[in-house]
Coordinates of C-alpha atoms and ligand atoms in Angstrom, one line a residue:
X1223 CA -9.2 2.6 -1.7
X1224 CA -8.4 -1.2 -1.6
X1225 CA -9.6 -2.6 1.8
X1226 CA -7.0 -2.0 4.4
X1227 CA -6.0 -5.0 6.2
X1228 CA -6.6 -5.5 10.4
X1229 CA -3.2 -5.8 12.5
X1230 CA -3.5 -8.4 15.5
X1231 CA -4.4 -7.5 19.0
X1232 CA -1.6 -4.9 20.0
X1233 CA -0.7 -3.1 23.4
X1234 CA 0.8 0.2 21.8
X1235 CA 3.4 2.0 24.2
X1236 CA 4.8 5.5 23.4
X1237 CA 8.0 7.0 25.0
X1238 CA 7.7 10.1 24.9
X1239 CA 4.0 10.0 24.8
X1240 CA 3.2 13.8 25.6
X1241 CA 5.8 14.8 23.4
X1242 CA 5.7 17.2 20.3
X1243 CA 5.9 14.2 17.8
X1244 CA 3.2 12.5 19.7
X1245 CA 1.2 15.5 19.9
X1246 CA 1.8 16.2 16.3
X1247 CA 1.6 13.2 14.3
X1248 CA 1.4 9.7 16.8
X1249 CA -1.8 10.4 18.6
X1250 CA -4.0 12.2 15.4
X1251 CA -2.4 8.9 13.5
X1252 CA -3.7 6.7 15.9
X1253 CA -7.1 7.8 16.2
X1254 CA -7.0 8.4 12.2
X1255 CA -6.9 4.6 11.9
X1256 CA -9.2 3.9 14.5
X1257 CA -11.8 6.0 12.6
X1258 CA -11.1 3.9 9.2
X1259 CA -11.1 0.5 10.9
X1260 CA -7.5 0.3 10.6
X1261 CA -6.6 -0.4 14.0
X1262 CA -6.5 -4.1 15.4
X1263 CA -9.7 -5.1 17.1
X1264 CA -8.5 -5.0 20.4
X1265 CA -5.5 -2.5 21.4
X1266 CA -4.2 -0.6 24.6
X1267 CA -2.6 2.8 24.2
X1268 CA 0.2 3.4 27.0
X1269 CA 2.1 6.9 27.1
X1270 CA 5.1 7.0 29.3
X1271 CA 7.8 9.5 29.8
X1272 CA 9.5 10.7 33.0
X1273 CA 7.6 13.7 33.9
X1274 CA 4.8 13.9 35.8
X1275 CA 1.3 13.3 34.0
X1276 CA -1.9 11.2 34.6
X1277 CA -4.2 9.4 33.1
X1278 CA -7.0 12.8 32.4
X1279 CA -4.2 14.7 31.4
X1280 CA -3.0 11.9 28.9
X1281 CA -6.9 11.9 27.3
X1282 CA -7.1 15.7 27.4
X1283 CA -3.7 15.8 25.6
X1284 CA -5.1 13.4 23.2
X1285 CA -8.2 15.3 22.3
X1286 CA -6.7 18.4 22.0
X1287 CA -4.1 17.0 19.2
X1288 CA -6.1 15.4 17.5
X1289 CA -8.6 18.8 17.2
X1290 CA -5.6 20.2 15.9
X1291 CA -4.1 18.4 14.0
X1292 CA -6.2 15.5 12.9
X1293 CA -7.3 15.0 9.2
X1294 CA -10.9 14.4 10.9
X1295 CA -12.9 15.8 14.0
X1296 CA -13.2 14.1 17.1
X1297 CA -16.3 11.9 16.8
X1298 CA -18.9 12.0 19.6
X1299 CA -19.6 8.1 19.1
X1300 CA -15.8 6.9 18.3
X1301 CA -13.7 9.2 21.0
X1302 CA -15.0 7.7 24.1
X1303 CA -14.3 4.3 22.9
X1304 CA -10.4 5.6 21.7
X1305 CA -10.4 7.5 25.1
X1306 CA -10.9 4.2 26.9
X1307 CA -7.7 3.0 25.5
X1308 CA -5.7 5.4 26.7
X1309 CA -3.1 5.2 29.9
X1310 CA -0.3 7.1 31.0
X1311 CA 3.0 5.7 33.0
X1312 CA 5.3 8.6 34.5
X1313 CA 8.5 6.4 34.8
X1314 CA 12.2 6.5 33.8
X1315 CA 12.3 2.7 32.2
X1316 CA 15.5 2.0 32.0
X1317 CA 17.8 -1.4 33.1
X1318 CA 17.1 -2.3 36.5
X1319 CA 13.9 -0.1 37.0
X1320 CA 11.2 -1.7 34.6
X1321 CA 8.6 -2.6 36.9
X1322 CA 6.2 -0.3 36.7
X1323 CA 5.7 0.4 33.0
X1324 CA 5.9 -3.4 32.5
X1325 CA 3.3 -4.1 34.6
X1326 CA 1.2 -1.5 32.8
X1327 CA 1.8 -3.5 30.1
X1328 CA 1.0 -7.0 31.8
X1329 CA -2.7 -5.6 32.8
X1330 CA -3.3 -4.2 29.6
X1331 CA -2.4 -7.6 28.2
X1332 CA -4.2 -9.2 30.4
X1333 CA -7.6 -7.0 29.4
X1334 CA -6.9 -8.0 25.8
X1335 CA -6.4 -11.8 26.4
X1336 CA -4.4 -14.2 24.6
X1337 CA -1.1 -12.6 23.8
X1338 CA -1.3 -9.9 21.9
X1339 CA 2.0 -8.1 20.0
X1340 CA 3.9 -5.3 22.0
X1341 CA 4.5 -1.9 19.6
X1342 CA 7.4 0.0 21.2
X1343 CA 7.3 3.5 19.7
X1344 CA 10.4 5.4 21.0
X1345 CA 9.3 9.0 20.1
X1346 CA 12.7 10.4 22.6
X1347 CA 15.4 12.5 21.5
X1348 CA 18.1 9.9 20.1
X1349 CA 20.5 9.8 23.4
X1350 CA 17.8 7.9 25.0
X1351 CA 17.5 4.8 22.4
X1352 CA 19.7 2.7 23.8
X1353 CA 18.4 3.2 27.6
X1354 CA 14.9 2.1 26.3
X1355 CA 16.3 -0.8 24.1
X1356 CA 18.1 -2.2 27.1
X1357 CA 15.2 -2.1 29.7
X1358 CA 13.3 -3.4 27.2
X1359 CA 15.4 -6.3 26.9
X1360 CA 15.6 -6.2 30.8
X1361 CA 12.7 -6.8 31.3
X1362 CA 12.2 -9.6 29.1
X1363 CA 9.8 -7.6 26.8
X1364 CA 11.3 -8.1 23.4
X1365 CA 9.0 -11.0 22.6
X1366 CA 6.8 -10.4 20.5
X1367 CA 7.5 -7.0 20.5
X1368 CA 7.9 -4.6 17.5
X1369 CA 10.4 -1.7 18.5
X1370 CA 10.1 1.7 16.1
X1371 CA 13.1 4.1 16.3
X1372 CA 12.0 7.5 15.4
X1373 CA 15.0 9.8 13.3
X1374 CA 17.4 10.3 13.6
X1375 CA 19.3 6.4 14.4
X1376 CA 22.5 7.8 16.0
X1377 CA 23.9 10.5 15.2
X1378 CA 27.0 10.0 13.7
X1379 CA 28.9 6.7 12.6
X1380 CA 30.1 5.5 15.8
X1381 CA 26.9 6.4 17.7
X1382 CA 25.1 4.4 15.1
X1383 CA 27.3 1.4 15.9
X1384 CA 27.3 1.9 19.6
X1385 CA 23.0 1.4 19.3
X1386 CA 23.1 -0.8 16.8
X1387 CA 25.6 -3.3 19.2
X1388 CA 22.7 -2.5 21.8
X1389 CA 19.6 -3.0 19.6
X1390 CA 21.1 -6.1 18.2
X1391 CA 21.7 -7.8 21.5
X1392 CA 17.9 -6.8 22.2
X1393 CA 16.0 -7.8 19.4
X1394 CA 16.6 -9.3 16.0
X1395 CA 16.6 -7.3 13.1
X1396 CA 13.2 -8.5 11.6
X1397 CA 11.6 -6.8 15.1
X1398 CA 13.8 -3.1 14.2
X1399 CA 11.5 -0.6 12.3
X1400 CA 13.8 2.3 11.8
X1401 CA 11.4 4.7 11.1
X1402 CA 11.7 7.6 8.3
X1403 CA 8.4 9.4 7.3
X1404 CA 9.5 10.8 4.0
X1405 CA 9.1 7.5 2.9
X1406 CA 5.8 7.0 4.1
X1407 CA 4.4 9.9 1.7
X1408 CA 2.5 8.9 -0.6
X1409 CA 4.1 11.2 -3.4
X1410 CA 7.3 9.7 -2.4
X1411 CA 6.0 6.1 -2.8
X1412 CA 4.9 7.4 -6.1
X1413 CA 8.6 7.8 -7.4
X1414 CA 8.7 4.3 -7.9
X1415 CA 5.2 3.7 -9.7
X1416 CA 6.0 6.3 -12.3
X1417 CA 9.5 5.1 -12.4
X1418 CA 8.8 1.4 -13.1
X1419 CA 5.1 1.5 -14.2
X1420 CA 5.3 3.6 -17.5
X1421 CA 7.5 3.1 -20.1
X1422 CA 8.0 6.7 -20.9
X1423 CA 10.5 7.4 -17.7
X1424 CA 12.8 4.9 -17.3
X1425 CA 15.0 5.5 -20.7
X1426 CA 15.8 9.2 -20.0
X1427 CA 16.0 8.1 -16.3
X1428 CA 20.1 8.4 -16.7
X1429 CA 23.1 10.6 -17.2
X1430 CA 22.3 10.7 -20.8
X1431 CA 19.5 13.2 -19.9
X1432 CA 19.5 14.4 -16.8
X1433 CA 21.5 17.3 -16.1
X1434 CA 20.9 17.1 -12.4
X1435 CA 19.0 16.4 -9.5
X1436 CA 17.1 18.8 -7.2
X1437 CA 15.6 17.4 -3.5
X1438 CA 14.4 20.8 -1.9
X1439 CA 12.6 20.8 1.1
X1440 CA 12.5 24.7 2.7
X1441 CA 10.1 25.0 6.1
X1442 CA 8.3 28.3 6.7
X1443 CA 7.8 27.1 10.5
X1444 CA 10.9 27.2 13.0
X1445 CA 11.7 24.9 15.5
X1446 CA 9.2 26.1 18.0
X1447 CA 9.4 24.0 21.3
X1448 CA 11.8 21.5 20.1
X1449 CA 14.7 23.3 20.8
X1450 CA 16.1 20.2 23.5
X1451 CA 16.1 17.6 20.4
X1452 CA 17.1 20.3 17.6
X1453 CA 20.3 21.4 19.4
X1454 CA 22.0 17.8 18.7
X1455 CA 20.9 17.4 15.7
X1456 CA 20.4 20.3 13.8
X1457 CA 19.3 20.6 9.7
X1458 CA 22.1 18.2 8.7
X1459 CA 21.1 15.3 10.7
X1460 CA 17.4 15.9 11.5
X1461 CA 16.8 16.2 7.6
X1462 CA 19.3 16.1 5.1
X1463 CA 21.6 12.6 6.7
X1464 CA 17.9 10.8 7.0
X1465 CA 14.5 12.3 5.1
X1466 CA 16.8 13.5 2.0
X1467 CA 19.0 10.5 1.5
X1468 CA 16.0 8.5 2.0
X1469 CA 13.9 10.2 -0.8
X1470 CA 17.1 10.2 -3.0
X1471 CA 17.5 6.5 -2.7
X1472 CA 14.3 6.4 -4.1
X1473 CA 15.1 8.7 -7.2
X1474 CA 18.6 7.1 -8.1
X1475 CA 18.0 3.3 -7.3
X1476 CA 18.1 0.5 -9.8
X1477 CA 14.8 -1.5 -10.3
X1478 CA 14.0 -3.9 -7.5
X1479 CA 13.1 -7.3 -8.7
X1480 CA 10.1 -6.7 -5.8
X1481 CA 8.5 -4.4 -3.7
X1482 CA 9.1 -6.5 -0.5
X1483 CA 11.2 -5.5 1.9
X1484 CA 14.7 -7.4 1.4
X1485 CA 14.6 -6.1 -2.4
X1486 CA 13.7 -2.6 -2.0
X1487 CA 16.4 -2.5 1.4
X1488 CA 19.2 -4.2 -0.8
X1489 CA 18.8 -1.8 -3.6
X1490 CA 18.8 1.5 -1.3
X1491 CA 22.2 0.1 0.1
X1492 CA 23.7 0.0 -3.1
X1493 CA 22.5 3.5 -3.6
X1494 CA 23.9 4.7 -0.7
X1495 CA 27.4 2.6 -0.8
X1496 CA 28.0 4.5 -4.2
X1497 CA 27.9 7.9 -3.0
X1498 CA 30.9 9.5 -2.8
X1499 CA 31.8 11.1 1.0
X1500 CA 30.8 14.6 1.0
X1501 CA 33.9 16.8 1.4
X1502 CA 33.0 19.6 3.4
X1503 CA 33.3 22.6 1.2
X1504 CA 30.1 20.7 -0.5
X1505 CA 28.1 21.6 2.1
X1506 CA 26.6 25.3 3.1
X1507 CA 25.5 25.6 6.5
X1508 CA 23.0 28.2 8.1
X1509 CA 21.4 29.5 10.5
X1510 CA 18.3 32.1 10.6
X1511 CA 18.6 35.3 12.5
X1512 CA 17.0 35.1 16.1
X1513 CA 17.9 31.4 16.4
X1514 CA 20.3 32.4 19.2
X1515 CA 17.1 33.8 21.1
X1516 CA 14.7 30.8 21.2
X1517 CA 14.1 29.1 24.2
X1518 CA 16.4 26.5 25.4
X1519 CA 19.1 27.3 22.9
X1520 CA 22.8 27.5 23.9
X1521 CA 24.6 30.8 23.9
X1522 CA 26.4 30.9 20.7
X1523 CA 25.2 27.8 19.4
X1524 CA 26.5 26.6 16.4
X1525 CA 23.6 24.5 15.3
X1526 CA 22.4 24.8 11.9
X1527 CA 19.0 25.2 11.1
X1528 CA 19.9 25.4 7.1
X1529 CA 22.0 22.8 5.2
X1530 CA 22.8 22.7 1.3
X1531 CA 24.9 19.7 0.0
X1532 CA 26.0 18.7 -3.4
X1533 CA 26.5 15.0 -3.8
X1534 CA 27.3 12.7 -6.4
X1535 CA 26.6 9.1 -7.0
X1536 CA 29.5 7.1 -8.8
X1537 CA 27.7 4.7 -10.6
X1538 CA 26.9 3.9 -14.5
X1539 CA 23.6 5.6 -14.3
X1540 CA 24.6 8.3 -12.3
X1541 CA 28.3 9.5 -13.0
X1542 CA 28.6 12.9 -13.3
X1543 CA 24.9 14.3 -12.3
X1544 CA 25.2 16.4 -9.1
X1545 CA 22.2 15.9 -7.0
X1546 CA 21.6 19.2 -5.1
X1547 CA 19.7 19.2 -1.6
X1548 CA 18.4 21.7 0.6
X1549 CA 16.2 22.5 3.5
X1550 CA 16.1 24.9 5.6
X1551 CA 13.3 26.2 8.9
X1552 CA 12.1 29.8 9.0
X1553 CA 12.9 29.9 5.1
X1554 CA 10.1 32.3 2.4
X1555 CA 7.9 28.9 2.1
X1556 CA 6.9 25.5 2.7
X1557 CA 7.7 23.4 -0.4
X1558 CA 8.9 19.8 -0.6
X1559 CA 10.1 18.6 -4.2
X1560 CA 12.1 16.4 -6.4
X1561 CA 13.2 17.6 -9.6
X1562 CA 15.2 16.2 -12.5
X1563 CA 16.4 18.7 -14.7
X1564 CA 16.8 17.0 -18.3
X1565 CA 20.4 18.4 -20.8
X1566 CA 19.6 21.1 -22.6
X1567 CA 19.0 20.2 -26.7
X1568 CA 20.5 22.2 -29.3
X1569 CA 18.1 25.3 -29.3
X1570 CA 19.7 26.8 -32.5
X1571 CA 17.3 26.5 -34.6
X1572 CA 14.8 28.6 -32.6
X1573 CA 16.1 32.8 -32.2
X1574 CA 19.4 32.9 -29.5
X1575 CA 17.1 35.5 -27.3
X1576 CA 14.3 33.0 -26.5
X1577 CA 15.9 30.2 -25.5
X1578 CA 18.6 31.5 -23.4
X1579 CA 16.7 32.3 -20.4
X1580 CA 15.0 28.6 -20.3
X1581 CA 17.6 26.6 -19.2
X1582 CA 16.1 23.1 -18.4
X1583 CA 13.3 21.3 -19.0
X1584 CA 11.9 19.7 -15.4
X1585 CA 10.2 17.0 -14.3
X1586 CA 9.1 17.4 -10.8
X1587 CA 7.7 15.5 -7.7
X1588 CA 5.4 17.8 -5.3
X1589 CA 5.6 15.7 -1.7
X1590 CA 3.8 18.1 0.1
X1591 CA 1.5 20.3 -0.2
X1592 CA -0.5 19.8 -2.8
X1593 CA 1.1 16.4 -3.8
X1594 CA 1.8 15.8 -7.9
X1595 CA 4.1 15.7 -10.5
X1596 CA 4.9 18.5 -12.8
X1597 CA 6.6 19.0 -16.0
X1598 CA 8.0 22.4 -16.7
X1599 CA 9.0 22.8 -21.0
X1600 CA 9.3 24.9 -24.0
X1601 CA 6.0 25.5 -25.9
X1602 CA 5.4 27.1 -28.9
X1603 CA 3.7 30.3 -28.2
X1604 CA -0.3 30.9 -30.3
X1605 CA 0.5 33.1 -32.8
X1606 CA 1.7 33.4 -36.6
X1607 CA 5.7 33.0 -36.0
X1608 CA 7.5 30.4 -33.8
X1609 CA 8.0 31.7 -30.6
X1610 CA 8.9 30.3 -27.0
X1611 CA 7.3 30.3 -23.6
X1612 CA 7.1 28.4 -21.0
X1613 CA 4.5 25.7 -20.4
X1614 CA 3.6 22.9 -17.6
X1615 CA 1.4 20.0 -17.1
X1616 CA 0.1 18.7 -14.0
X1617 CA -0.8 15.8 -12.2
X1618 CA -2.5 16.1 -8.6
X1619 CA -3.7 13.4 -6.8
X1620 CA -6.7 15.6 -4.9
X1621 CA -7.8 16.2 -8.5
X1622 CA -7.1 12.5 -10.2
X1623 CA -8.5 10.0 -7.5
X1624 CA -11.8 10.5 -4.7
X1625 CA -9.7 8.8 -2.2
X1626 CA -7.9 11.2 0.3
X1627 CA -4.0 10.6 0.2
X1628 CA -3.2 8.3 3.7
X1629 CA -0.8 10.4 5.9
X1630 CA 2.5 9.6 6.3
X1631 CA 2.6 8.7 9.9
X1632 CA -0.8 6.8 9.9
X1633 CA 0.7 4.5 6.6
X1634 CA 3.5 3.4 8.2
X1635 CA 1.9 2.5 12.0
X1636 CA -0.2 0.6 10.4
X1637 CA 2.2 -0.9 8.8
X1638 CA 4.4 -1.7 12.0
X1639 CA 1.3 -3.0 13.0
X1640 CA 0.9 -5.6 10.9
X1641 CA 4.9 -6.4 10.9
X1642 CA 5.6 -5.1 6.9
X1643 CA 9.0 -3.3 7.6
X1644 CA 9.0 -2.6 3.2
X1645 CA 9.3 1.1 4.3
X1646 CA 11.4 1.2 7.0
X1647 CA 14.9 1.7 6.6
X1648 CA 17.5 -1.0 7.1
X1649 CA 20.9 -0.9 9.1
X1650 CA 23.8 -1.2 6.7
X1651 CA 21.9 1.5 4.3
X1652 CA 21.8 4.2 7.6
X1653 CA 25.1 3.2 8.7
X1654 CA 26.3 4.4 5.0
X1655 CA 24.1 7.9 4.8
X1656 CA 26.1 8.6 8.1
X1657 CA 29.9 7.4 6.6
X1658 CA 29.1 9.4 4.0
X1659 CA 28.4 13.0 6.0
X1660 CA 31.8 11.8 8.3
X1661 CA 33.6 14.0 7.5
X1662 CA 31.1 16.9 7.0
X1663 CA 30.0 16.0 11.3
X1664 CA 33.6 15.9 12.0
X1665 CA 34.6 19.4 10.2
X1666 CA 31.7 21.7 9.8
X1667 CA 32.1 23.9 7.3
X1668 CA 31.4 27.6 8.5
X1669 CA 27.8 28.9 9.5
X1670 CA 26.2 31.8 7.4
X1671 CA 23.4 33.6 8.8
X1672 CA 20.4 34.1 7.1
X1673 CA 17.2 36.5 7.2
X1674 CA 14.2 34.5 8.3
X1675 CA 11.5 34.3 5.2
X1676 CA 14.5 34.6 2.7
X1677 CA 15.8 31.1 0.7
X1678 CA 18.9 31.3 2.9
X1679 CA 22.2 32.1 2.6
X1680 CA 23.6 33.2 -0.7
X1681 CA 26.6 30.5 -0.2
X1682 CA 23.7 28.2 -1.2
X1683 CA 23.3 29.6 -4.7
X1684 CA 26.9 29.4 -5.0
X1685 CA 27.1 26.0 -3.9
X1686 CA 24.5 25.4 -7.4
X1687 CA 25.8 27.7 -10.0
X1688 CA 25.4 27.8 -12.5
X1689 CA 22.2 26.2 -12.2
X1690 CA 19.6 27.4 -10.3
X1691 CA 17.4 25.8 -7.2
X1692 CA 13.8 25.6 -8.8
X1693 CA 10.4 26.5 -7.1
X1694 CA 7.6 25.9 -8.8
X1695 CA 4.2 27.1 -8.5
X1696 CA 2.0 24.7 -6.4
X1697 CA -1.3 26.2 -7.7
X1698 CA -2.7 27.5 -4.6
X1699 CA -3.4 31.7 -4.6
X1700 CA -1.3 32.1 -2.0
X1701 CA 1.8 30.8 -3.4
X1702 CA 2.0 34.4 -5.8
X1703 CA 4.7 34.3 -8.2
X1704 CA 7.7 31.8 -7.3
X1705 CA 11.2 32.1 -8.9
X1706 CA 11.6 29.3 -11.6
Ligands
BG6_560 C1 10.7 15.8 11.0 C2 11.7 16.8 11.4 O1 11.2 14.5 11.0 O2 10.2 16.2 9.7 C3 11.2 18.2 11.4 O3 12.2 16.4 12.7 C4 10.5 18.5 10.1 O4 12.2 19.2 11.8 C5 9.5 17.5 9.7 O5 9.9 19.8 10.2 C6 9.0 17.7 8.3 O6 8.0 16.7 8.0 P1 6.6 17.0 7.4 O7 6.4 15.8 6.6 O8 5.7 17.0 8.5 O9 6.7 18.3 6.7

């Protein structure tokens, strides 16, 4: 792995710092870094939120996530000293009531010396961005501050305008890391190296060949505790408005004349400015049975927890290839992929029965688990006459490189650490992904309720016929047989 560079002296606040993201992802991500030297050499680590919690409770918290969810196990040597940099602040920042968390941040400044850089990580349900943003300004924070928005930024079109007025009065755009993880992943990254690093991609990388466009991301686990932030938001906006878009832009962009952050933001916008609004009856919306009975969800709730879409992108590369999207929680299995499905060639020449039943040729993007590209063709079969099967080659980085893949969370703090926004997700391109659903948030098309463990609601395969949503095998035992 090339050597990973040090990010200046930083005090590190997290709202929402005992939260189930923090839990999940911040903290493990965190002490991750601090075990590959990736952390600056001198940091604080402040937790804050509103409820009640102390210091011990804030270290406990911390050891316990990171036993469970870390990529590594506590270390006797390194915890104490990550411990050491750990606070908590029980206080509702907001205008006109900053002291107390800024004067957390003043002492843990002060420990540091010099003037180090302020990372803002607002890890709150979206309603609460703007409160934050303004005590933040209020109390006169913002300098040399770096502020990270978690997913999603608003929550329709007007609410993203309403917080971007806010953030903009705050803090100039260079210091607003709009934060979306997809893009963080490593296999998502790699989109753009086999896109515009070989020569064999980029020519059939068009409407010439490709039939259409798959971005399938199905979740075996529910939504557990979250069921406060998944109410607003939902499948559509928690996933499909922001980590699918996102990923997309990645698949259907022109060539950037860099990979710096200006060149790579520009050319998502354009993405994004030529899709065409989603009507609703493009959409399929679900729900899995027993959602109504989780904790802290509303009687008769209307949230979906399943969204399908079928988008187009009017441009001269793309006119006319559907891109097909789809996620879903409590659905048969984890599995998050991109596939192009090339045209079909004229098969005549090979017996009517063999081909029929293959209908595309894929090339696919594995994002998680077991991270890779695929391709799915037509083979001849060993034997004495020409005959068809099906055939695939894999790439996958666990077996093609020693280094382990850097999670997606641990890339991209360090990279708000050291102030490279590349893969962080610019203003006018989010304020698009949400014009675009308009309509869809406005009129929601009707809920269908599904069987947990199934692929969801038949509507879906509707929505795709009469091509099919493809699963492939990810090469571990316990995927079985998967539907191609
Ligand atoms: C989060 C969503 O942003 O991404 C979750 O809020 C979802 O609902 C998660 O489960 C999926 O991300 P990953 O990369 O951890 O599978």
């Amino acid at each position: 792995m090339a050597q990973a560079q040090i990010p200046p002296d930083c005090v590190i606040v997290i709202f929402g710092g005992n939260g189930d993201l923090a839990r999940r992802k911040l903290l493990p991500a965190l002490y991750h870094l601090a075990a590959e030297g990736m952390m600056p050499n001198n940091y604080r680590i402040i937790g804050n939120s509103r409820s009640q919690f102390s210091d011990e409770q804030f270290d406990e918290f911390a050891r316990e996530s990171i036993e469970e969810f870390s990529r590594c196990d506590v270390d006797q040597e390194l915890w104490p000293i990550f411990a050491d940099r750990l606070t908590y602040v029980s206080h509702k920042f907001q205008p006109g009531d900053t002291e107390t968390l800024k004067e957390a941040i003043s002492k843990a400044e002060k420990e540091l010396g010099g003037e180090p850089r302020r990372l803002f990580y607002l890890s709150v349900p979206p309603p609460a961005f703007a409160t934050i943003t303004g005590a933040i300004g209020d109390a006169g924070l913002n300098e040399r501050a770096t502020v990270v928005y978690e997913k999603p930024f608003g929550l329709d079109v007007e609410s993203f305008r309403e917080l971007n007025e806010v953030v903009q009065e705050v803090l100039d755009e260079s210091q607003v890391y709009r934060i979306d993880h997809f893009l963080g992943k490593e296999a998502v990254q790699n989109i753009l190296a086999l896109r515009f690093a070989n020569g064999m991609f980029e020519p059939v990388w068009n409407r010439a060949h490709i039939d259409h466009v798959l971005i399938d991301v199905p979740e075996e686990m529910g939504i557990g505790t979250r069921a406060g932030f998944y109410e607003d938001t939902g499948a559509l906006r928690d996933m499909l408005v922001t980590h699918l878009l996102q990923v997309m832009s990645f698949v259907a962009m022109e060539p950037p004349y860099a990979l710096e952050p200006t060149a790579l933001a520009d050319e998502i916008a354009k993405v994004f400015e030529s899709i065409a609004p989603v009507p609703s009856e493009d959409v399929v919306r679900g729900q899995y049975e027993g959602y109504l009975q989780e904790e802290g969800v509303a009687e008769g709730s209307d949230t979906e927890t399943f969204v399908a879409a079928r988008l187009h992108v009017d441009n001269w590369r793309w006119a006319g290839v559907p891109f097909f999207m789809r996620t879903g929680k409590k659905m048969k299995r984890k599995y998050q992929a991109v596939t192009l499905a090339f045209k079909e060639p004229p098969r005549q020449m090979f017996r009517e029965d063999q081909s029929v039943w293959f209908e595309h040729d894929h090339l696919t993007f594995h994002l998680g688990p077991n991270e890779g590209v695929s391709v799915t063709f037509l083979a001849k079969k060993p034997g004495p006459a020409i005959e068809l099967g099906p055939a695939r080659m894999d790439f996958r980085y666990e077996r093609s490189y020693d280094s382990p893949l850097i999670e997606a969370y641990e890339r991209l703090l360090h990279d708000a650490l050291l102030c490279d926004r590349t893969l962080f997700t610019r203003g006018d391109g989010v304020e698009r992904t949400w014009e675009v659903f308009e309509k869809v948030l406005r009129d929601p098309p009707p809920l269908h309720v599904y069987p947990q463990g199934s692929w969801g609601p038949k509507e879906a395969e509707e929505l795709i016929a009469p091509r099919r949503w493809h699963v492939t095998k990810l090469d571990r035992p316990e995927d079985g047989e998967l539907p191609t």
